[in-house]
Short mmCIF file of C-alpha atoms and ligand atoms in Angstrom, two decimals:
data_model
loop_
_atom_site.label_atom_id
_atom_site.label_comp_id
_atom_site.label_asym_id
_atom_site.label_seq_id
_atom_site.Cartn_x
_atom_site.Cartn_y
_atom_site.Cartn_z
CA MET A 1376 0.02 0.00 -0.01
CA ASN A 1377 1.21 3.48 -0.84
CA TYR A 1378 -0.58 6.68 0.14
CA ASP A 1379 0.37 10.39 -0.01
CA VAL A 1380 -1.06 10.83 3.51
CA VAL A 1381 -1.79 8.29 6.21
CA VAL A 1382 -3.79 9.54 9.20
CA VAL A 1383 -3.55 7.40 12.36
CA GLY A 1384 -6.69 7.57 14.57
CA GLY A 1385 -10.29 7.83 13.60
CA GLY A 1386 -11.41 10.36 16.29
CA PRO A 1387 -12.60 13.85 15.34
CA ALA A 1388 -9.11 15.33 14.65
CA GLY A 1389 -8.14 12.35 12.46
CA ALA A 1390 -11.37 12.32 10.53
CA ILE A 1391 -11.20 16.04 9.72
CA ALA A 1392 -7.51 15.87 8.83
CA ALA A 1393 -8.21 13.03 6.46
CA LYS A 1394 -11.06 14.87 4.86
CA TYR A 1395 -8.93 17.95 4.26
CA ALA A 1396 -5.86 15.89 2.97
CA ALA A 1397 -8.30 14.22 0.50
CA LYS A 1398 -10.04 17.49 -0.47
CA ASN A 1399 -6.59 18.89 -1.19
CA GLY A 1400 -5.84 16.14 -3.68
CA ALA A 1401 -3.83 13.62 -1.68
CA SER A 1402 -4.44 9.89 -1.78
CA THR A 1403 -5.38 9.46 1.92
CA LEU A 1404 -5.77 6.49 4.25
CA LEU A 1405 -7.27 6.77 7.61
CA ILE A 1406 -6.53 3.93 10.15
CA GLU A 1407 -8.23 3.18 13.42
CA GLU A 1408 -7.18 0.51 15.81
CA HIS A 1409 -10.75 -0.34 17.00
CA ALA A 1410 -13.42 -2.20 15.17
CA ASN A 1411 -15.82 0.68 15.53
CA ILE A 1412 -15.58 4.42 15.22
CA GLY A 1413 -16.30 6.53 18.32
CA SER A 1414 -16.03 3.75 20.82
CA PRO A 1415 -14.99 3.53 23.68
CA VAL A 1416 -16.09 7.12 24.36
CA GLN A 1417 -14.03 9.27 26.64
CA CYS A 1418 -15.94 12.57 26.52
CA THR A 1419 -18.85 14.53 27.99
CA GLY A 1420 -19.82 15.54 24.43
CA LEU A 1421 -20.44 19.21 25.20
CA ILE A 1422 -19.48 21.31 22.21
CA SER A 1423 -19.98 24.97 21.40
CA THR A 1424 -22.02 26.06 18.38
CA ALA A 1425 -18.78 27.32 16.90
CA ALA A 1426 -17.18 23.92 17.35
CA LEU A 1427 -20.01 22.16 15.58
CA ASN A 1428 -19.82 24.77 12.70
CA GLU A 1429 -16.01 24.00 12.45
CA CYS A 1430 -16.83 20.26 11.98
CA GLU A 1431 -18.91 21.00 8.86
CA ILE A 1432 -21.47 18.19 9.38
CA GLY A 1433 -24.42 20.19 10.46
CA ALA A 1434 -26.52 19.49 13.53
CA GLY A 1435 -27.35 15.82 12.85
CA ASN A 1436 -29.05 13.09 14.83
CA PHE A 1437 -26.11 13.13 17.28
CA VAL A 1438 -27.45 16.24 18.98
CA LEU A 1439 -29.01 15.13 22.27
CA ALA A 1440 -29.72 18.52 23.83
CA LYS A 1441 -29.11 22.23 23.41
CA MET A 1442 -27.71 24.28 26.20
CA LYS A 1443 -28.25 28.01 26.84
CA GLY A 1444 -26.07 28.54 29.85
CA ALA A 1445 -24.66 27.21 33.06
CA PHE A 1446 -25.06 27.20 36.82
CA VAL A 1447 -21.71 27.49 38.51
CA TYR A 1448 -21.52 26.47 42.14
CA ALA A 1449 -19.05 27.81 44.60
CA PRO A 1450 -17.64 25.39 47.25
CA ASN A 1451 -20.12 27.00 49.70
CA CYS A 1452 -22.93 26.21 47.18
CA GLU A 1453 -23.57 29.80 46.16
CA GLU A 1454 -25.02 29.62 42.65
CA LEU A 1455 -23.93 31.85 39.79
CA LYS A 1456 -26.20 31.75 36.74
CA VAL A 1457 -24.41 32.25 33.43
CA GLU A 1458 -26.97 32.77 30.75
CA GLY A 1459 -26.33 33.09 27.08
CA LYS A 1460 -28.63 35.02 24.76
CA ASP A 1461 -29.31 31.92 22.67
CA VAL A 1462 -28.14 28.34 22.32
CA LYS A 1463 -24.48 28.21 23.27
CA ALA A 1464 -23.61 24.59 23.08
CA TYR A 1465 -24.85 21.11 22.20
CA VAL A 1466 -24.70 17.85 24.10
CA ILE A 1467 -23.76 15.20 21.57
CA ASP A 1468 -23.61 11.49 21.22
CA ARG A 1469 -19.89 11.00 20.38
CA LYS A 1470 -20.43 7.55 18.76
CA ILE A 1471 -22.78 8.98 16.14
CA PHE A 1472 -20.85 12.28 15.85
CA ASP A 1473 -17.47 10.59 15.27
CA ARG A 1474 -19.02 8.27 12.67
CA ALA A 1475 -20.54 11.24 10.83
CA LEU A 1476 -17.15 12.89 10.68
CA VAL A 1477 -15.43 9.77 9.37
CA GLU A 1478 -18.23 9.38 6.74
CA SER A 1479 -17.56 12.96 5.58
CA SER A 1480 -13.82 12.09 5.17
CA LEU A 1481 -14.77 9.04 3.02
CA ASP A 1482 -17.10 11.16 1.03
CA ALA A 1483 -14.15 13.47 0.33
CA GLY A 1484 -12.26 10.39 -1.08
CA ALA A 1485 -10.25 9.10 1.90
CA ASP A 1486 -9.87 5.31 2.36
CA MET A 1487 -10.24 3.69 5.77
CA LEU A 1488 -8.98 0.60 7.58
CA LEU A 1489 -10.57 -0.42 10.85
CA LYS A 1490 -8.88 -2.81 13.38
CA THR A 1491 -5.57 -1.49 12.18
CA ARG A 1492 -3.02 -0.38 14.81
CA PHE A 1493 0.01 1.80 14.06
CA THR A 1494 3.08 0.22 15.63
CA GLY A 1495 6.09 2.05 14.21
CA ILE A 1496 7.59 4.25 11.46
CA GLU A 1497 10.89 4.07 9.60
CA ARG A 1498 11.81 6.26 6.63
CA GLY A 1499 8.18 6.98 5.50
CA LYS A 1500 7.14 3.37 5.97
CA ILE A 1501 4.73 2.72 8.75
CA SER A 1502 4.15 -0.64 10.36
CA VAL A 1503 0.70 -1.66 11.33
CA ILE A 1504 -1.09 -4.71 12.66
CA SER A 1505 -4.22 -5.02 10.55
CA ASN A 1506 -6.82 -7.62 11.47
CA GLY A 1507 -4.06 -9.42 13.37
CA GLU A 1508 -1.53 -9.37 10.49
CA LYS A 1509 1.64 -7.36 10.36
CA LYS A 1510 1.74 -4.96 7.32
CA GLU A 1511 3.67 -2.07 5.97
CA ILE A 1512 2.33 1.10 4.37
CA GLN A 1513 4.31 3.63 2.44
CA ALA A 1514 3.27 7.08 3.43
CA GLY A 1515 4.38 10.47 2.07
CA VAL A 1516 3.25 12.26 5.35
CA VAL A 1517 1.92 10.66 8.58
CA ILE A 1518 -0.56 12.53 10.63
CA GLY A 1519 -0.72 11.27 14.23
CA ALA A 1520 -4.31 11.92 15.40
CA ASP A 1521 -4.01 9.04 17.91
CA GLY A 1522 -5.05 10.80 21.03
CA ILE A 1523 -3.48 11.35 24.44
CA GLN A 1524 -1.17 8.35 24.34
CA SER A 1525 0.04 9.15 20.75
CA SER A 1526 2.28 6.22 19.75
CA VAL A 1527 2.94 8.21 16.58
CA GLY A 1528 4.34 11.11 18.66
CA ARG A 1529 6.54 8.66 20.62
CA ALA A 1530 7.78 6.97 17.51
CA ALA A 1531 8.71 10.35 16.02
CA GLY A 1532 10.56 11.40 19.09
CA LEU A 1533 8.17 14.36 19.71
CA GLY A 1534 7.91 15.61 23.23
CA ARG A 1535 4.98 15.22 25.71
CA CYS A 1536 2.36 17.73 26.72
CA GLU A 1537 3.06 19.92 29.74
CA LYS A 1538 0.35 18.34 31.94
CA TYR A 1539 -2.27 15.53 32.03
CA LEU A 1540 -5.50 15.86 34.07
CA SER A 1541 -7.42 12.75 35.00
CA GLY A 1542 -11.10 12.63 34.25
CA ILE A 1543 -13.94 10.35 35.31
CA GLN A 1544 -17.59 10.35 34.39
CA PHE A 1545 -20.73 8.24 34.20
CA GLU A 1546 -24.34 8.64 33.07
CA ALA A 1547 -27.35 8.54 35.39
CA PRO A 1548 -30.91 9.73 35.72
CA TYR A 1549 -30.73 13.31 36.97
CA ALA A 1550 -33.39 15.97 37.80
CA ALA A 1551 -31.40 18.96 36.48
CA LYS A 1552 -32.49 22.44 37.81
CA ASP A 1553 -32.99 23.47 34.11
CA PRO A 1554 -32.45 20.94 31.24
CA GLU A 1555 -30.96 23.66 29.17
CA PHE A 1556 -28.23 24.56 31.65
CA VAL A 1557 -24.89 22.74 32.38
CA GLU A 1558 -24.03 22.49 36.06
CA ILE A 1559 -20.41 23.21 37.09
CA PHE A 1560 -19.08 22.49 40.63
CA THR A 1561 -15.93 23.98 42.02
CA GLY A 1562 -13.91 23.05 45.04
CA ASN A 1563 -10.73 21.33 46.05
CA THR A 1564 -12.62 18.61 47.89
CA ILE A 1565 -14.35 17.42 44.72
CA ALA A 1566 -12.04 18.44 41.82
CA PRO A 1567 -8.64 19.73 42.95
CA GLY A 1568 -7.19 22.10 40.24
CA PHE A 1569 -10.12 21.78 37.89
CA PHE A 1570 -13.96 21.44 38.22
CA ALA A 1571 -16.79 18.88 38.25
CA TRP A 1572 -19.96 18.83 36.10
CA ALA A 1573 -23.45 17.55 35.44
CA VAL A 1574 -24.44 17.90 31.79
CA PRO A 1575 -28.11 17.12 31.37
CA PHE A 1576 -29.84 15.50 28.40
CA ASN A 1577 -33.16 13.62 28.19
CA GLY A 1578 -33.70 13.29 31.90
CA MET A 1579 -30.20 12.00 32.37
CA ALA A 1580 -26.86 13.69 32.95
CA ARG A 1581 -23.19 12.98 32.36
CA ILE A 1582 -21.86 13.51 35.88
CA GLY A 1583 -18.06 13.69 36.25
CA LEU A 1584 -14.98 15.63 37.03
CA ALA A 1585 -11.42 16.23 36.01
CA LYS A 1586 -8.55 16.95 38.50
CA ASN A 1587 -4.91 17.71 38.77
CA PRO A 1588 -2.56 14.68 38.43
CA GLY A 1589 -1.42 13.13 41.68
CA ALA A 1590 -3.45 13.13 44.93
CA ASP A 1591 -6.16 10.55 45.31
CA PRO A 1592 -7.61 8.52 42.41
CA PRO A 1593 -10.56 10.15 40.41
CA LEU A 1594 -13.04 7.65 41.80
CA TYR A 1595 -12.39 8.91 45.28
CA TYR A 1596 -13.35 12.44 44.15
CA LEU A 1597 -16.42 11.14 42.12
CA GLU A 1598 -17.81 9.54 45.39
CA LYS A 1599 -17.36 12.94 47.06
CA LEU A 1600 -19.14 14.75 44.27
CA LEU A 1601 -22.13 12.52 44.57
CA LYS A 1602 -22.41 13.68 48.22
CA HIS A 1603 -22.24 17.34 47.22
CA PRO A 1604 -25.57 18.73 48.48
CA VAL A 1605 -26.64 20.08 45.02
CA VAL A 1606 -25.71 16.88 43.11
CA ALA A 1607 -27.14 14.62 45.80
CA SER A 1608 -30.51 16.41 45.55
CA ARG A 1609 -30.72 15.84 41.79
CA TYR A 1610 -28.96 12.50 41.21
CA ARG A 1611 -31.48 9.70 40.96
CA GLY A 1612 -29.12 6.76 41.42
CA SER A 1613 -27.67 4.04 39.20
CA ARG A 1614 -24.71 4.45 36.90
CA THR A 1615 -24.04 3.57 33.26
CA GLU A 1616 -21.51 4.46 30.61
CA HIS A 1617 -18.45 4.76 32.86
CA VAL A 1618 -15.61 6.86 31.36
CA LEU A 1619 -12.12 7.13 32.73
CA GLY A 1620 -9.73 9.24 30.66
CA GLY A 1621 -6.89 11.79 30.54
CA ILE A 1622 -6.88 15.36 29.30
CA PRO A 1623 -3.61 16.66 27.86
CA LEU A 1624 -2.89 20.33 28.50
CA GLY A 1625 -0.02 22.46 27.03
CA PRO A 1626 1.23 21.34 23.59
CA PRO A 1627 4.72 19.83 23.18
CA ALA A 1628 7.43 22.25 21.96
CA LYS A 1629 7.23 20.69 18.50
CA THR A 1630 4.34 18.83 16.79
CA THR A 1631 6.18 18.05 13.43
CA SER A 1632 9.19 16.11 12.74
CA ASN A 1633 10.52 14.14 9.75
CA GLY A 1634 7.45 13.39 7.60
CA VAL A 1635 5.19 13.31 10.79
CA MET A 1636 2.69 15.83 12.24
CA LEU A 1637 0.56 15.58 15.37
CA VAL A 1638 -2.98 16.92 15.67
CA GLY A 1639 -5.77 17.04 18.32
CA ASP A 1640 -5.07 15.50 21.74
CA ALA A 1641 -1.85 14.03 20.49
CA ALA A 1642 -0.64 17.65 19.99
CA GLY A 1643 -2.23 18.95 23.25
CA GLN A 1644 -4.71 21.14 21.29
CA VAL A 1645 -7.10 21.21 24.11
CA LYS A 1646 -8.65 24.21 25.94
CA PRO A 1647 -6.95 24.38 29.41
CA THR A 1648 -9.90 26.21 30.89
CA SER A 1649 -12.46 23.54 30.07
CA GLY A 1650 -10.59 20.46 28.94
CA GLY A 1651 -12.51 20.52 25.58
CA GLY A 1652 -10.54 19.33 22.69
CA ILE A 1653 -12.99 19.05 19.80
CA TYR A 1654 -12.97 22.72 18.74
CA MET A 1655 -9.22 23.27 18.65
CA GLY A 1656 -8.71 19.81 17.24
CA ALA A 1657 -11.01 20.58 14.38
CA VAL A 1658 -9.42 23.98 13.66
CA CYS A 1659 -5.91 22.44 13.66
CA ALA A 1660 -6.86 19.27 11.79
CA LYS A 1661 -8.02 21.26 8.71
CA ILE A 1662 -4.67 23.01 8.61
CA ALA A 1663 -2.88 19.62 9.13
CA GLY A 1664 -4.75 17.89 6.28
CA GLU A 1665 -4.18 20.72 3.81
CA VAL A 1666 -0.46 21.14 4.62
CA ALA A 1667 0.04 17.35 4.58
CA ALA A 1668 -1.49 17.09 1.06
CA LYS A 1669 0.64 19.96 -0.21
CA ALA A 1670 3.79 18.77 1.45
CA SER A 1671 3.33 15.35 -0.18
CA ARG A 1672 3.63 17.15 -3.47
CA LYS A 1673 6.54 19.29 -2.19
CA GLU A 1674 4.33 22.45 -2.37
CA ALA A 1675 4.63 23.06 1.39
CA VAL A 1676 6.85 22.02 4.29
CA LEU A 1677 5.51 20.49 7.58
CA ASN A 1678 6.72 23.50 9.52
CA ASP A 1679 3.98 25.50 7.74
CA TYR A 1680 1.50 23.46 9.81
CA GLU A 1681 3.42 24.31 13.04
CA LYS A 1682 3.33 28.03 12.24
CA ARG A 1683 -0.31 28.09 11.02
CA TRP A 1684 -1.90 26.16 13.88
CA ARG A 1685 0.06 28.11 16.52
CA GLY A 1686 -0.98 31.27 14.77
CA ALA A 1687 -4.62 30.21 14.86
CA VAL A 1688 -4.95 28.92 18.51
CA GLY A 1689 -1.52 29.35 20.18
CA ARG A 1690 -2.34 32.56 21.95
CA GLU A 1691 -5.77 31.28 23.25
CA LEU A 1692 -3.98 28.16 24.44
CA ALA A 1693 -1.19 30.03 26.20
CA ILE A 1694 -3.72 32.39 27.96
CA GLY A 1695 -5.95 29.48 28.79
CA MET A 1696 -2.98 27.68 30.41
CA ARG A 1697 -2.26 30.82 32.57
CA ILE A 1698 -5.94 31.11 33.57
CA HIS A 1699 -5.97 27.32 34.40
CA LYS A 1700 -2.78 27.73 36.57
CA SER A 1701 -4.27 30.83 38.35
CA PHE A 1702 -7.48 29.06 39.19
CA GLY A 1703 -5.67 25.88 40.15
CA LYS A 1704 -4.05 27.77 42.98
CA LEU A 1705 -7.29 29.12 44.51
CA SER A 1706 -8.40 27.74 47.88
CA ASP A 1707 -12.07 26.95 48.50
CA GLU A 1708 -12.36 30.32 50.36
CA ASN A 1709 -10.91 32.17 47.31
CA LEU A 1710 -13.28 30.37 45.01
CA ASN A 1711 -16.24 31.38 47.24
CA GLU A 1712 -14.97 34.96 46.99
CA PHE A 1713 -14.49 34.80 43.24
CA ILE A 1714 -17.95 33.40 42.50
CA SER A 1715 -19.55 35.87 44.82
CA PHE A 1716 -17.61 38.73 42.94
CA MET A 1717 -18.92 37.39 39.58
CA ASN A 1718 -22.44 37.21 40.90
CA ASN A 1719 -23.02 40.98 40.81
CA PRO A 1720 -25.52 42.14 38.13
CA LYS A 1721 -22.96 44.32 36.28
CA ILE A 1722 -20.42 41.50 35.92
CA ARG A 1723 -23.23 38.94 34.94
CA GLU A 1724 -24.24 41.34 32.09
CA ILE A 1725 -20.64 41.25 30.80
CA ILE A 1726 -20.58 37.44 31.04
CA THR A 1727 -23.80 37.21 29.12
CA GLU A 1728 -22.52 39.59 26.42
CA TYR A 1729 -18.96 38.25 25.98
CA GLY A 1730 -18.95 34.67 27.53
CA ASP A 1731 -17.51 32.27 24.88
CA MET A 1732 -16.47 28.81 25.92
CA ASP A 1733 -13.87 28.65 23.13
CA HIS A 1734 -12.41 31.96 23.85
CA PRO A 1735 -12.45 32.72 27.58
CA SER A 1736 -9.62 35.26 27.15
CA VAL A 1737 -12.15 37.64 25.51
CA LEU A 1738 -14.43 37.64 28.59
CA LEU A 1739 -11.47 38.06 30.90
CA GLN A 1740 -10.29 41.04 28.94
CA LYS A 1741 -13.74 42.62 29.16
CA LEU A 1742 -13.92 41.97 32.85
CA ILE A 1743 -10.61 43.64 33.38
CA GLN A 1744 -11.70 46.62 31.29
CA SER A 1745 -14.86 46.85 33.43
CA GLY A 1746 -12.81 48.60 36.12
CA ASP A 1747 -12.75 45.68 38.54
CA LYS A 1748 -9.17 44.70 37.74
CA LYS A 1749 -7.89 45.36 41.26
CA GLN A 1750 -10.49 43.00 42.70
CA LEU A 1751 -9.76 40.31 40.11
CA ILE A 1752 -6.00 40.57 40.74
CA LYS A 1753 -6.60 40.26 44.49
CA LEU A 1754 -8.59 37.14 43.90
CA LEU A 1755 -6.51 35.42 41.21
CA GLY A 1756 -3.04 36.44 42.38
CA VAL A 1757 0.18 37.48 40.76
CA ALA A 1758 0.08 34.95 37.90
CA PHE A 1759 -3.02 36.76 36.68
CA LYS A 1760 -1.38 40.22 36.66
CA THR A 1761 0.82 39.18 33.73
CA LEU A 1762 -2.06 37.90 31.56
CA PHE A 1763 -2.46 41.03 29.52
C1 FAD B 3247 -13.79 12.79 30.80
C2 FAD B 3247 -13.61 13.60 29.61
C3 FAD B 3247 -14.61 14.50 29.20
C4 FAD B 3247 -14.40 15.30 28.04
N1 FAD B 3247 -15.42 16.12 27.63
C5 FAD B 3247 -15.24 16.94 26.56
C6 FAD B 3247 -16.33 17.75 26.05
O1 FAD B 3247 -17.30 17.89 26.69
N2 FAD B 3247 -16.07 18.55 25.00
C7 FAD B 3247 -14.90 18.45 24.18
O2 FAD B 3247 -14.71 19.30 23.26
N3 FAD B 3247 -13.88 17.64 24.62
C8 FAD B 3247 -14.01 16.83 25.74
N4 FAD B 3247 -13.10 15.95 26.07
C9 FAD B 3247 -11.85 15.84 25.34
C10 FAD B 3247 -12.13 15.19 23.96
O3 FAD B 3247 -12.75 13.87 24.29
C11 FAD B 3247 -10.80 15.00 23.20
O4 FAD B 3247 -10.27 16.28 23.14
C12 FAD B 3247 -11.16 14.58 21.75
O5 FAD B 3247 -11.77 13.27 21.75
C13 FAD B 3247 -9.82 14.53 20.99
O6 FAD B 3247 -10.02 14.07 19.69
P1 FAD B 3247 -8.83 13.36 18.94
O7 FAD B 3247 -9.36 13.00 17.60
O8 FAD B 3247 -7.63 14.19 18.96
O9 FAD B 3247 -8.48 12.00 19.73
P2 FAD B 3247 -9.45 10.81 20.17
O10 FAD B 3247 -10.89 11.23 20.14
O11 FAD B 3247 -8.84 10.26 21.39
O12 FAD B 3247 -9.21 9.76 18.99
C14 FAD B 3247 -7.94 9.12 18.80
C15 FAD B 3247 -8.26 7.87 18.02
O13 FAD B 3247 -7.01 7.25 17.67
C16 FAD B 3247 -7.16 5.86 17.83
N5 FAD B 3247 -5.83 5.34 18.04
C17 FAD B 3247 -4.98 5.46 19.21
N6 FAD B 3247 -3.83 4.82 19.01
C18 FAD B 3247 -3.85 4.26 17.81
C19 FAD B 3247 -2.95 3.45 17.06
N7 FAD B 3247 -1.74 3.17 17.50
N8 FAD B 3247 -3.27 3.00 15.86
C20 FAD B 3247 -4.55 3.24 15.34
N9 FAD B 3247 -5.49 4.06 15.92
C21 FAD B 3247 -5.12 4.45 17.14
C22 FAD B 3247 -8.08 5.69 19.07
O14 FAD B 3247 -8.70 4.43 19.10
C23 FAD B 3247 -9.05 6.88 18.76
O15 FAD B 3247 -10.10 6.44 17.99
C24 FAD B 3247 -13.21 15.18 27.23
C25 FAD B 3247 -12.23 14.29 27.69
C26 FAD B 3247 -12.46 13.49 28.82
C27 FAD B 3247 -11.35 12.51 29.29
#
């Protein structure tokens, strides 16, 4: 087998990269180690309207619910209502969504092999185990869209991400306060360094959390979350669809090397403020596919991808990482103070106007311009001072 571009990994980033490589005239092969696309799922499936637009597959039957805002809970249970003017995000079924993305890459002309695992690369020849048989595939360019563990990244000698959060989640019947609002829970006793959530859909919710590495295992915190007064009053018992997964934050110094490029979780293209990877993965996968196709014809070099994706999302990622670090340092008392500060009508108006889950830096800038900079700095500390 001989292809201009081989994409390893049939997740959202891989499917979109394969589509864009094929659209740009490259013979393209997408390989996926599992027998099915989109399974096992390691995701809450909450994506912004902008992320869905970026995926170019419309709002298909994978949309389970539409979200207009969020209730954010301080450790002391004070509630902050963050309301958008209209639909801000969708709750999706990742199995159907991922399949729709792969179908759109096949429509664009890419080939696909399931049950085919990448095992190594040497001088443009990749080794795979396909349906139990060892095979070799000649590839002009290899795109590693193989997620957080990225064996392509390791084989190419590319570095690791700065940090890995651990996440855990399950689905259960849940009497949400409002079925169009996501619930976010903060506090170091339930999600140290990050946050917990309940994302409602059809009388159910995906209930979970992500936390800093180290400390106790995620299950320990999940049990604590279920005892949180707000969650306990809405959780209706039983658990299905367990998910345990990592979230990579902070891209490696380089995402390209000899004939190889990384995209999506493999490249740490994940928002450090929310742990969401679909939006940035989609933005970067389009660039990856296009540059790979051109590079296979010697019309571009892989470094063009490095420059273009960092130009597109690098600043948002860097600011997001600093916000993540600033928030990670807050004690429960600080978090109570911060949420109480955000809960004043003037600030809530700014959040409604400028809140954008893909670009939190825009909101932060507006909050700073609102004249409450001193208060924010007091709450978020020195790290925050250097943000802008
Ligand atoms: C608990 C949790 C909740 C999350 N919630 C959200 C959310 O609400 N919204 C959001 O935007 N993001 C969320 N994320 C992050 C999101 O799931 C990822 O960012 C996204 O799936 C990354 O897409 P990807 O295509 O880069 O990688 P993946 O979706 O991980 O796909 C990688 C693919 O590569 C395949 N693969 C791996 N190794 C090989 C190999 N050697 N050979 C062949 N195939 C291989 C895998 O089987 C997989 O199909 C969440 C993550 C976690 C852990």
